[in-house]
PDB file of C-alpha atoms and ligand atoms in Angstrom:
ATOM      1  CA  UNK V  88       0.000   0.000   0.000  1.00  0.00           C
ATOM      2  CA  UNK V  89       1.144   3.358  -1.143  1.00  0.00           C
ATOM      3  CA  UNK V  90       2.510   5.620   2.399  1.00  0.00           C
ATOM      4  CA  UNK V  91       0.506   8.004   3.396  1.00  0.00           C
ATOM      5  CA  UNK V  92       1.796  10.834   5.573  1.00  0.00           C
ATOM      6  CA  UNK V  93       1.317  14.997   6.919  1.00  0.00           C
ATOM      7  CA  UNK V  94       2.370  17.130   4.176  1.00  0.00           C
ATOM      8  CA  UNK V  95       4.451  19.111   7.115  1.00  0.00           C
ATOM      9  CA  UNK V  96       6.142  16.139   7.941  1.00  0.00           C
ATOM     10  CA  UNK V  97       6.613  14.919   3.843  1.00  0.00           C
ATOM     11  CA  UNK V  98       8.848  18.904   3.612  1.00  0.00           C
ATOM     12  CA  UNK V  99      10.529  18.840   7.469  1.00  0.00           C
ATOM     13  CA  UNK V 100      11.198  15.188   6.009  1.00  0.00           C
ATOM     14  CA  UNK V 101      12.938  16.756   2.759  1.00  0.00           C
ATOM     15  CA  UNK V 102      14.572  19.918   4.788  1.00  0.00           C
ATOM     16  CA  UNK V 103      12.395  22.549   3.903  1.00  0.00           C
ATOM     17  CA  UNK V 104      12.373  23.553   7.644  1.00  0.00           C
ATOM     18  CA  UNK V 105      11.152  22.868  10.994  1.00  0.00           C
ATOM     19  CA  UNK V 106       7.369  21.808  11.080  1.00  0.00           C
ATOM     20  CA  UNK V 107       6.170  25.374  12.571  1.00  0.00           C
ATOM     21  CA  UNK V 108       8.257  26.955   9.353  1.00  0.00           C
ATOM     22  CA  UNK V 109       6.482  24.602   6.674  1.00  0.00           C
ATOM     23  CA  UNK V 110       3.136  25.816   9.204  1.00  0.00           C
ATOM     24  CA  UNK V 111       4.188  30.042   8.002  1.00  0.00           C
ATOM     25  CA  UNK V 112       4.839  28.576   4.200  1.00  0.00           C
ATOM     26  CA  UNK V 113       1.615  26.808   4.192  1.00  0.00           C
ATOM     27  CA  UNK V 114      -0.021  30.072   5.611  1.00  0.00           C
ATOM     28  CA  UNK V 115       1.457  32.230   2.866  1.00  0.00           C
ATOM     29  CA  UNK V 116       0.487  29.667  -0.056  1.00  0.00           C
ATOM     30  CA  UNK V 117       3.800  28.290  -0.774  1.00  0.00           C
ATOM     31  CA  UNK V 118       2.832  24.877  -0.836  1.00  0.00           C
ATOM     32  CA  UNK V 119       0.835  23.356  -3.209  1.00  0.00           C
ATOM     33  CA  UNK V 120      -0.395  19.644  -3.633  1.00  0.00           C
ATOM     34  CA  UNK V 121      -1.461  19.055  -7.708  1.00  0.00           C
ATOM     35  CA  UNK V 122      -1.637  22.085  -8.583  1.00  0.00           C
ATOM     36  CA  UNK V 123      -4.285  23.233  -5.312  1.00  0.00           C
ATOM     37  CA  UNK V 124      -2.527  25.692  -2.477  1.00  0.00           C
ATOM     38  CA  UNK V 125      -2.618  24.036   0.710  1.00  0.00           C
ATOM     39  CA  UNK V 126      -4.726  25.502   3.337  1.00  0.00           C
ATOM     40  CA  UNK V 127      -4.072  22.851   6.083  1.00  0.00           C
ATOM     41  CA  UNK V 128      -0.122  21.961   7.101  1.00  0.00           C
ATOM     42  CA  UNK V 129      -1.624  18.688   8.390  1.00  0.00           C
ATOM     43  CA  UNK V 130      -2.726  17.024   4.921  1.00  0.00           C
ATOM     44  CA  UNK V 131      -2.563  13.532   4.327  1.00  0.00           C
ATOM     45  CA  UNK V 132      -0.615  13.422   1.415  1.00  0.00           C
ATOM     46  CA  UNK V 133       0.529  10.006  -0.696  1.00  0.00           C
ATOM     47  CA  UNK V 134       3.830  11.121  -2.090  1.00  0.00           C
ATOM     48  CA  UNK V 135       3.803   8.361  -5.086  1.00  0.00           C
ATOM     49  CA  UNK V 136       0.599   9.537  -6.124  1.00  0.00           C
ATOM     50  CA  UNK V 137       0.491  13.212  -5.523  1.00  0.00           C
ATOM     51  CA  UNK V 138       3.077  16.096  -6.658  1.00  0.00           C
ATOM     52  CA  UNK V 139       3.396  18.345  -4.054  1.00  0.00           C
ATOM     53  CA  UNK V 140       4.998  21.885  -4.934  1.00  0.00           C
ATOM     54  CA  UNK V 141       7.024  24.739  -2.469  1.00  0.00           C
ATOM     55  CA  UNK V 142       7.413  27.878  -4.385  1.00  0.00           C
ATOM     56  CA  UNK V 143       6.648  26.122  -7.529  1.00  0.00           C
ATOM     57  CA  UNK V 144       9.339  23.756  -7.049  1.00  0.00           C
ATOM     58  CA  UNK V 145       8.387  19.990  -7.778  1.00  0.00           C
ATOM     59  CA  UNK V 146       9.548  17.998  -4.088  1.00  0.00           C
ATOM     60  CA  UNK V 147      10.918  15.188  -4.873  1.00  0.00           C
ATOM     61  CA  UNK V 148      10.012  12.675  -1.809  1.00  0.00           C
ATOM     62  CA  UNK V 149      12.097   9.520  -0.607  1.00  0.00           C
ATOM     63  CA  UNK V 150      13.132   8.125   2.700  1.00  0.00           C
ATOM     64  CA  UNK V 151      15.887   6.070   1.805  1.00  0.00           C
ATOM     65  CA  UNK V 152      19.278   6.707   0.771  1.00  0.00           C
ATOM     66  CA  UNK V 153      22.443   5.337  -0.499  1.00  0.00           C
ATOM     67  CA  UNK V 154      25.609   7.162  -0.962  1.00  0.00           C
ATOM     68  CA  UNK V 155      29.313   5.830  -2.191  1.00  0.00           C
ATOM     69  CA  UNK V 156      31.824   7.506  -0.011  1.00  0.00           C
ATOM     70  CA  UNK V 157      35.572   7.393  -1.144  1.00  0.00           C
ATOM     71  CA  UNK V 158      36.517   7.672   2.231  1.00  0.00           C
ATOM     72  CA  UNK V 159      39.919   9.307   3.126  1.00  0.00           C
ATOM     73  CA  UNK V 160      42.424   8.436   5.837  1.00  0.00           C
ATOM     74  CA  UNK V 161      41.757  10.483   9.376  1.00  0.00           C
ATOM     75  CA  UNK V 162      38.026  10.322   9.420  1.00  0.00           C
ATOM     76  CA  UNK V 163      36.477   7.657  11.636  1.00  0.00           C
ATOM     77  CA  UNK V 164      33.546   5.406  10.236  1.00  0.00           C
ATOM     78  CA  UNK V 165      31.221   6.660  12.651  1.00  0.00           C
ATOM     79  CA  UNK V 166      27.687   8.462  12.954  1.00  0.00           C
ATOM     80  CA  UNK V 167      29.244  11.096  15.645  1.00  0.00           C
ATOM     81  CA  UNK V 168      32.134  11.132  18.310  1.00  0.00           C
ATOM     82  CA  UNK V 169      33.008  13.939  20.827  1.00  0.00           C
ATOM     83  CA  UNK V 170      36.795  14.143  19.430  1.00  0.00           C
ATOM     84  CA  UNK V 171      37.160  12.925  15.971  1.00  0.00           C
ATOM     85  CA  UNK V 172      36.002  14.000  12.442  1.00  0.00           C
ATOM     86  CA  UNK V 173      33.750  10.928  10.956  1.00  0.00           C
ATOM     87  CA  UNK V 174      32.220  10.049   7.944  1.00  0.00           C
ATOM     88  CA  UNK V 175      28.878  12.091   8.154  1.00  0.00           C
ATOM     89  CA  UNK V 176      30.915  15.321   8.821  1.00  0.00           C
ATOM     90  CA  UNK V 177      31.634  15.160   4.973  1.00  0.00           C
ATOM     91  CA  UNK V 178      28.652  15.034   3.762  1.00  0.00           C
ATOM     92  CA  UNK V 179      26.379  18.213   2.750  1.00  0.00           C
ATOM     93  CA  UNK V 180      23.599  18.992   5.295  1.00  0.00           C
ATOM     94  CA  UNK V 181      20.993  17.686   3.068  1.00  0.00           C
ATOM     95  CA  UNK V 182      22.547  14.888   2.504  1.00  0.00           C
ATOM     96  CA  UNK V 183      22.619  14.332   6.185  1.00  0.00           C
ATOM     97  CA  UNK V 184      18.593  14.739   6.379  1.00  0.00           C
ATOM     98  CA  UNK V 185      17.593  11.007   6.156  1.00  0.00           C
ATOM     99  CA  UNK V 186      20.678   9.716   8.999  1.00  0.00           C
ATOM    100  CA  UNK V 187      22.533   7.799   6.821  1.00  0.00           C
ATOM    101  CA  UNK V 188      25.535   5.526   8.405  1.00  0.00           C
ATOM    102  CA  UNK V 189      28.432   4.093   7.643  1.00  0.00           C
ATOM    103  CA  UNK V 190      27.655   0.098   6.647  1.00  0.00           C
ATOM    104  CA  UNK V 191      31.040  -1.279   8.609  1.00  0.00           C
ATOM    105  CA  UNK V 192      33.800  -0.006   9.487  1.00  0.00           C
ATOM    106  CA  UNK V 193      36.859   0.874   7.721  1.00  0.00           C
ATOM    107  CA  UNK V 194      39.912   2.277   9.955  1.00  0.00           C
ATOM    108  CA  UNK V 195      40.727   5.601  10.449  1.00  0.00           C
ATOM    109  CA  UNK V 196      44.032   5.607   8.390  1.00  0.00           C
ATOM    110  CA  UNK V 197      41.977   3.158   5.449  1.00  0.00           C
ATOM    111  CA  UNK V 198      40.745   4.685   2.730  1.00  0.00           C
ATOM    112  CA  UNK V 199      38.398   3.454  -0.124  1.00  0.00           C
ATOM    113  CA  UNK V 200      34.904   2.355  -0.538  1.00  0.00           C
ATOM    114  CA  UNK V 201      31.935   2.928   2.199  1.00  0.00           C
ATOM    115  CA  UNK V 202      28.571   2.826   1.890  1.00  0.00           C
ATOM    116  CA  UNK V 203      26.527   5.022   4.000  1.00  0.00           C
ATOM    117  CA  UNK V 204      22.854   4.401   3.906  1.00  0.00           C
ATOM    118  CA  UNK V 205      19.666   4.516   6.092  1.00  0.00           C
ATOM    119  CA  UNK V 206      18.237   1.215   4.936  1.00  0.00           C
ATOM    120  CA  UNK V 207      18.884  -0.735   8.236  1.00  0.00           C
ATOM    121  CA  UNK V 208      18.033  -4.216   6.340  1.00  0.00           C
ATOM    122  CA  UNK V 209      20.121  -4.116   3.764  1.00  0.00           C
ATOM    123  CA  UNK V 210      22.958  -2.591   6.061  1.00  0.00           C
ATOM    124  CA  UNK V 211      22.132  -5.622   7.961  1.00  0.00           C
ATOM    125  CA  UNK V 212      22.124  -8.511   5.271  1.00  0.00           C
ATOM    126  CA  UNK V 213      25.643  -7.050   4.231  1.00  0.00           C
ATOM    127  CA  UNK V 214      27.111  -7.361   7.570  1.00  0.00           C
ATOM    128  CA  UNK V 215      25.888 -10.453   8.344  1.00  0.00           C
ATOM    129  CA  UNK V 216      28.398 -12.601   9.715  1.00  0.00           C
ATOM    130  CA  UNK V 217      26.467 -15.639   8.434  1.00  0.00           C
ATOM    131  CA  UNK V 218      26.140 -14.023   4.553  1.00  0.00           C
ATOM    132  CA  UNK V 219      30.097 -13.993   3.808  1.00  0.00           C
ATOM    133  CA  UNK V 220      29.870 -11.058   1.533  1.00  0.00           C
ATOM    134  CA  UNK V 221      33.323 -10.528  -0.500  1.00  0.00           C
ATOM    135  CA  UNK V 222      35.558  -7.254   0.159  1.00  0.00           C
ATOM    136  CA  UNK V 223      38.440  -6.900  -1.898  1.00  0.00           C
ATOM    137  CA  UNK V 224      41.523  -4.739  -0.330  1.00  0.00           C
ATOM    138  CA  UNK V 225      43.796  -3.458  -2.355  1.00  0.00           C
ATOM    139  CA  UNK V 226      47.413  -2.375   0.046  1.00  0.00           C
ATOM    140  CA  UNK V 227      50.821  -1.796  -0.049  1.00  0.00           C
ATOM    141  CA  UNK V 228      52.728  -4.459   2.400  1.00  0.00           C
ATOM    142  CA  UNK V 229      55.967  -3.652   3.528  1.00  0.00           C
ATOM    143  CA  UNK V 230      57.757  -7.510   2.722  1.00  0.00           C
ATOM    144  CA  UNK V 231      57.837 -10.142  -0.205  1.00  0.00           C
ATOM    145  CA  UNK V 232      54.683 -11.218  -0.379  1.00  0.00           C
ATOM    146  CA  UNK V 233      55.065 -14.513  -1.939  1.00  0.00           C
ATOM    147  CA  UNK V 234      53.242 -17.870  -2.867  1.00  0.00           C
ATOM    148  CA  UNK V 235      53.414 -19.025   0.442  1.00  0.00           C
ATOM    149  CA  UNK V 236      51.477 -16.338   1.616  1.00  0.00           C
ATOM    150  CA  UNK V 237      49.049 -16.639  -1.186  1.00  0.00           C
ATOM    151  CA  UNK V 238      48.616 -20.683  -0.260  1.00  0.00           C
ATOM    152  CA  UNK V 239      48.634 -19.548   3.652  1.00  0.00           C
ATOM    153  CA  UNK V 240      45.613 -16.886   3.395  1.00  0.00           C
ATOM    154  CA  UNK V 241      43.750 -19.484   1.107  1.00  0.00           C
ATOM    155  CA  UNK V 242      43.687 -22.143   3.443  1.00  0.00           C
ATOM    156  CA  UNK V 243      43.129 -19.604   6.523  1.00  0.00           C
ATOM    157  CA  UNK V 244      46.169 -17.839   8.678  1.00  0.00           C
ATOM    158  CA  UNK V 245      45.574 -17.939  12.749  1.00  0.00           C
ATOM    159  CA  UNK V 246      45.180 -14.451  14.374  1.00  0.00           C
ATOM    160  CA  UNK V 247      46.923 -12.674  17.139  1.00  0.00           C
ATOM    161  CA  UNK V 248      44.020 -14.100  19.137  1.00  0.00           C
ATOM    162  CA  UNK V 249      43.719 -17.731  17.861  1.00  0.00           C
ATOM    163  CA  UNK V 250      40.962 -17.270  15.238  1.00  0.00           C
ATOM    164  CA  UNK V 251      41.439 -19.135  12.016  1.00  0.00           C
ATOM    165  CA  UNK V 252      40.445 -17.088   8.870  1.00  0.00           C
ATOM    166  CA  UNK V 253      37.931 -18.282   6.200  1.00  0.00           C
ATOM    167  CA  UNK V 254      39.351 -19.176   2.473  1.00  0.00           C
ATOM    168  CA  UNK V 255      40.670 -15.354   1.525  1.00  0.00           C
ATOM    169  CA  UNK V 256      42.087 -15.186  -2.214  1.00  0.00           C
ATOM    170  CA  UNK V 257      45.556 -13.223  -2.514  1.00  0.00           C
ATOM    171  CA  UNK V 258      46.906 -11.690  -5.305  1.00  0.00           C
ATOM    172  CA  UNK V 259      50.448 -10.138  -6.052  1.00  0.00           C
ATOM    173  CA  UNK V 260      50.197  -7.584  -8.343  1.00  0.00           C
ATOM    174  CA  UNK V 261      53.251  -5.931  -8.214  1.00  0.00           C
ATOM    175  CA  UNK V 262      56.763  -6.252  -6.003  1.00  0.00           C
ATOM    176  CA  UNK V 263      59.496  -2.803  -5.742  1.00  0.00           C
ATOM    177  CA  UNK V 264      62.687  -2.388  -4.337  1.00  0.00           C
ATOM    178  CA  UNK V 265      62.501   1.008  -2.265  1.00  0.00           C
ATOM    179  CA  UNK V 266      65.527   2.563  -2.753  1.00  0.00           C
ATOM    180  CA  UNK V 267      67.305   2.668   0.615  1.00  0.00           C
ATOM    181  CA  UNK V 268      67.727   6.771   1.447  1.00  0.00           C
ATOM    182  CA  UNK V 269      70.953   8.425   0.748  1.00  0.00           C
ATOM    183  CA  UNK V 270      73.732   7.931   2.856  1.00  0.00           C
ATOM    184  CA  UNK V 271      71.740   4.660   4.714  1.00  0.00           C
ATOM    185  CA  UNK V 272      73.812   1.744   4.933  1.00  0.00           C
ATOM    186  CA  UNK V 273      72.355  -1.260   6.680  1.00  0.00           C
ATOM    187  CA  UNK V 274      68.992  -2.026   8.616  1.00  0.00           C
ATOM    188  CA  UNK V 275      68.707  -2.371  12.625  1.00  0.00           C
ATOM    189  CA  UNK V 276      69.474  -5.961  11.547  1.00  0.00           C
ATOM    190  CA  UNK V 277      72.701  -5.720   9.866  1.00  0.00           C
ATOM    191  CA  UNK V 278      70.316  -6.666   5.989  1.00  0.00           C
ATOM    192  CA  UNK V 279      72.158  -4.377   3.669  1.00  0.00           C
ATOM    193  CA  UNK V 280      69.605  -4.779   1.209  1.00  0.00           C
ATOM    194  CA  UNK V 281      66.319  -2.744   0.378  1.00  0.00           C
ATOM    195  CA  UNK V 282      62.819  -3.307   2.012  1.00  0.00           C
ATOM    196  CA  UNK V 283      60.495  -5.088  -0.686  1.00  0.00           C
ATOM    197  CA  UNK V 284      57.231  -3.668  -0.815  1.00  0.00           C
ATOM    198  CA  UNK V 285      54.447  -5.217  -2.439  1.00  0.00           C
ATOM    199  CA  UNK V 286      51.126  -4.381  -3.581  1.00  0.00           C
ATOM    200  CA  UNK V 287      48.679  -6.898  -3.474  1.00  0.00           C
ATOM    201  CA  UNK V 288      44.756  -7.597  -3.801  1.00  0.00           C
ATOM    202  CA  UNK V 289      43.091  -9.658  -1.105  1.00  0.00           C
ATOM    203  CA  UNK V 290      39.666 -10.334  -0.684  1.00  0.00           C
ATOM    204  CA  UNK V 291      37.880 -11.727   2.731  1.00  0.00           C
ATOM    205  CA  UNK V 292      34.141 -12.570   3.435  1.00  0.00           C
ATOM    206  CA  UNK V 293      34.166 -11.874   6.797  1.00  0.00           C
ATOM    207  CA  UNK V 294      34.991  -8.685   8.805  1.00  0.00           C
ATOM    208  CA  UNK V 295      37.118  -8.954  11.542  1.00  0.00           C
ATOM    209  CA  UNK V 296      38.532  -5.953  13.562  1.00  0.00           C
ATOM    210  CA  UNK V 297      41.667  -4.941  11.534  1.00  0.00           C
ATOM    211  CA  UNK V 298      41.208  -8.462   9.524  1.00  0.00           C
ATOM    212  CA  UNK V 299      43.799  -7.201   6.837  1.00  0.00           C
ATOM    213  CA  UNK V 300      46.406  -5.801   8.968  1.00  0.00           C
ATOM    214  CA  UNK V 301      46.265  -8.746  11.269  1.00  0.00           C
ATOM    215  CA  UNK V 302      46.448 -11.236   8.491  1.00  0.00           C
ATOM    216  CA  UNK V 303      49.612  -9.847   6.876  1.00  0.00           C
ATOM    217  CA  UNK V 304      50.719  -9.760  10.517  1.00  0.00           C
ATOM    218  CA  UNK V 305      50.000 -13.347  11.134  1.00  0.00           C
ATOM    219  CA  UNK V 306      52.551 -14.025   7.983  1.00  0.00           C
ATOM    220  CA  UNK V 307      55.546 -11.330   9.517  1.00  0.00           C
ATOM    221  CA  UNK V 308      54.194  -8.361   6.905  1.00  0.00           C
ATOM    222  CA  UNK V 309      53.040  -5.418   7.721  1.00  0.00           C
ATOM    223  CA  UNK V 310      50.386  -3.113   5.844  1.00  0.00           C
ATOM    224  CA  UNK V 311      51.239   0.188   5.178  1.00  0.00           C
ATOM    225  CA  UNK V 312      48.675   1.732   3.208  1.00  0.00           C
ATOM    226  CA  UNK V 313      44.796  -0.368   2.585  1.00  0.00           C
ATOM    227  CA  UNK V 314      42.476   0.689   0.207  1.00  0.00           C
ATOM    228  CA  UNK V 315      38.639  -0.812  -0.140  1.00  0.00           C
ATOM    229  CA  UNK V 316      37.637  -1.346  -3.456  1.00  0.00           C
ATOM    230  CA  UNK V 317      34.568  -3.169  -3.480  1.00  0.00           C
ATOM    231  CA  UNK V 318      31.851  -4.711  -1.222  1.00  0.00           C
ATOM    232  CA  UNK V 319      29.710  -7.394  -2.634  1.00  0.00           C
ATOM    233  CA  UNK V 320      28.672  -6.301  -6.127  1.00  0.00           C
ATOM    234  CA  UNK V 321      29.201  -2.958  -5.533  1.00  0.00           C
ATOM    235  CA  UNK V 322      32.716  -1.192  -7.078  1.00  0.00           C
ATOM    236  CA  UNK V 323      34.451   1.543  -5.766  1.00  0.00           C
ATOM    237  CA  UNK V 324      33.909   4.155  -8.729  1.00  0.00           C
ATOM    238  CA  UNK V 325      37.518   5.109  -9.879  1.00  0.00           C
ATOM    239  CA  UNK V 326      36.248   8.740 -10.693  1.00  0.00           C
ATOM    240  CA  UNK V 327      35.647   9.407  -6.975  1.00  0.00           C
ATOM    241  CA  UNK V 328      38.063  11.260  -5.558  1.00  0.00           C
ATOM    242  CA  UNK V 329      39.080  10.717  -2.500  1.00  0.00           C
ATOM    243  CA  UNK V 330      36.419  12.705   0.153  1.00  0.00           C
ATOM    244  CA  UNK V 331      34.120  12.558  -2.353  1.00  0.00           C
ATOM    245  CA  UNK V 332      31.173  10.762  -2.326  1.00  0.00           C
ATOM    246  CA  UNK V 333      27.843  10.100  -4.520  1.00  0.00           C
ATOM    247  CA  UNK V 334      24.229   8.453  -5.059  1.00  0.00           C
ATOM    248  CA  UNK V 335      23.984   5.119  -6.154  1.00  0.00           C
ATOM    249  CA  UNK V 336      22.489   4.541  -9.371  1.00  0.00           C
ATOM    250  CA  UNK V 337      19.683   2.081  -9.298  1.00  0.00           C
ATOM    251  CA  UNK V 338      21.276  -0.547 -10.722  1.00  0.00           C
ATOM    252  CA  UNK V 339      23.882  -0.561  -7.978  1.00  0.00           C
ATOM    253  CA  UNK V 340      20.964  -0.573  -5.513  1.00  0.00           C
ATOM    254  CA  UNK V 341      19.350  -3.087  -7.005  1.00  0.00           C
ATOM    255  CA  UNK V 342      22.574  -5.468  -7.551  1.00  0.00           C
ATOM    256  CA  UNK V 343      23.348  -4.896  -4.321  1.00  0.00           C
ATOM    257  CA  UNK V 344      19.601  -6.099  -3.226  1.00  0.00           C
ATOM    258  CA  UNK V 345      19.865  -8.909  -5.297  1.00  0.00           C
ATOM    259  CA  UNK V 346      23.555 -10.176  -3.932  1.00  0.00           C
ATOM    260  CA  UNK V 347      22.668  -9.527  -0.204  1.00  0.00           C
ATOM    261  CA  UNK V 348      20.796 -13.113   0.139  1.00  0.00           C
ATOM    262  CA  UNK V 349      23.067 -15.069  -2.240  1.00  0.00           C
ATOM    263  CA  UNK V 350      26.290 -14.700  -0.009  1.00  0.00           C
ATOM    264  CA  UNK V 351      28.384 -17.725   0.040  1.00  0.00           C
ATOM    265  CA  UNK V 352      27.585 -19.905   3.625  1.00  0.00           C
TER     266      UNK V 352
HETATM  267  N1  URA S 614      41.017  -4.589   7.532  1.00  0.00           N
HETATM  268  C1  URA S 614      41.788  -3.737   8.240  1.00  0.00           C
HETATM  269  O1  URA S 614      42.801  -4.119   8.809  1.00  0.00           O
HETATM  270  N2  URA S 614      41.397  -2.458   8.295  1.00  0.00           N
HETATM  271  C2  URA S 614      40.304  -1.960   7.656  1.00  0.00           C
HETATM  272  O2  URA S 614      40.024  -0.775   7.718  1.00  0.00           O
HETATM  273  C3  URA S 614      39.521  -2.872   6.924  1.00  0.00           C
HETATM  274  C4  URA S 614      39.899  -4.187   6.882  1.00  0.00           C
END
């Protein structure tokens, strides 16, 4: 059944002001529904059937909504904190209208791909521990990462606290000698030669608190720099720069609808 709801409440809703405002706009025949000024701020209203106007202006009414952040290192993925910048601090006030919140957590120093949303179900069915849906890391790991690790991460490392990780699927995709800086000789360790550093792809199905850092631990590497790329079906878009953030497109929506039941158990 089509929602029905106050026409004060549909614009206080869609941040066109506090209800006594929309009560003054209403009074001075601001608002119209099909074409009729309102007379009464408490009309029942059924925003898929009716078009309601303010100053001529088509309103345009939803309650849910989905936004891509590229999130960037030194914000935390949080709703609000007494100390710290989060997540909802970058987005534009009326953006921030329908309480949108971060889907998971990414660290303060990752950056990368973060859905913020206000659909609590489908927030839900993605963090599901039970639904195993895929995020793929991309980072720079200070160390060789070889096919030992590769074979070690697929059949599950052990954690600094004894749990054993699910199947994750590692991939090298480049290896660089940093060149040592000038006037360095050897390491604390006596190693004359470079640090390797090398940037890999991993992706997990489960979320663990600091899951990729505490793999590459678990193997003697260390992760310098970790970058989300994706979450289920959904892609970080490359044109997002970091900070940035946008709408879904439907199709992302929907894909991401679709996935949510068909994680792998
Ligand atoms: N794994 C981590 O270690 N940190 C993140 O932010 C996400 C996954």
């Amino acid at each position: 059944m089509a929602e029905k709801l106050r026409i004060d409440k549909l614009l206080a809703h869609m941040g066109f002001g506090t209800r006594s405002e929309i009560k003054r706009a209403v009074k001075q025949g601001k608002v119209a529904v099909d074409g009729k000024v309102v007379k009464d701020s408490g009309l029942i209203v059924t925003p898929d059937e009716h078009t309601v106007t303010y100053d001529g202006e088509t309103v345009v009414y939803r309650d849910v909504i989905y936004l891509m952040l590229n999130k960037p290192q030194g914000v935390i993925s949080a709703t609000e904190d007494g100390r710290e910048r989060t997540v909802i601090d970058l987005l534009a006030p009326e953006d921030r209208l329908l309480n949108p919140f971060p889907v998971g957590r990414l660290d303060k120093d990752t950056v990368g791909l973060l859905l913020l949303t206000n659909d609590g179900g489908l927030a839900h069915e993605l963090l599901s521990p039970r639904k195993h849906v895929d995020k793929t890391y991309e980072a720079l790991v200070l160390g060789n990462v070889n096919e030992d690790d590769v074979k070690a991460f697929q059949e599950g490392v052990t954690l600094d606290d004894g749990y054993v990780t699910l199947p994750a699927e590692l991939q090298v995709l480049n290896r660089s000698l940093s060149p040592r800086p000038e006037g360095s000789t050897a390491d604390s360790s006596g190693d004359q030669s470079s640090p390797v550093h090398s940037l890999i792809r991993l992706t997990i199905r489960e979320g663990k608190f600091h899951q990729v850092k505490r793999m590459f631990e678990a193997v003697g590497k260390k992760v310098l720099t970790l970058k989300r790329v994706s979450m289920g079906t959904l892609m970080l878009d490359e044109y997002l720069p970091e900070g940035h953030y946008r709408e879904l497109s439907g199709d992302e929506v929907e894909q991401l609808k679709a996935h949510r039941g068909s994680g792998k158990k």
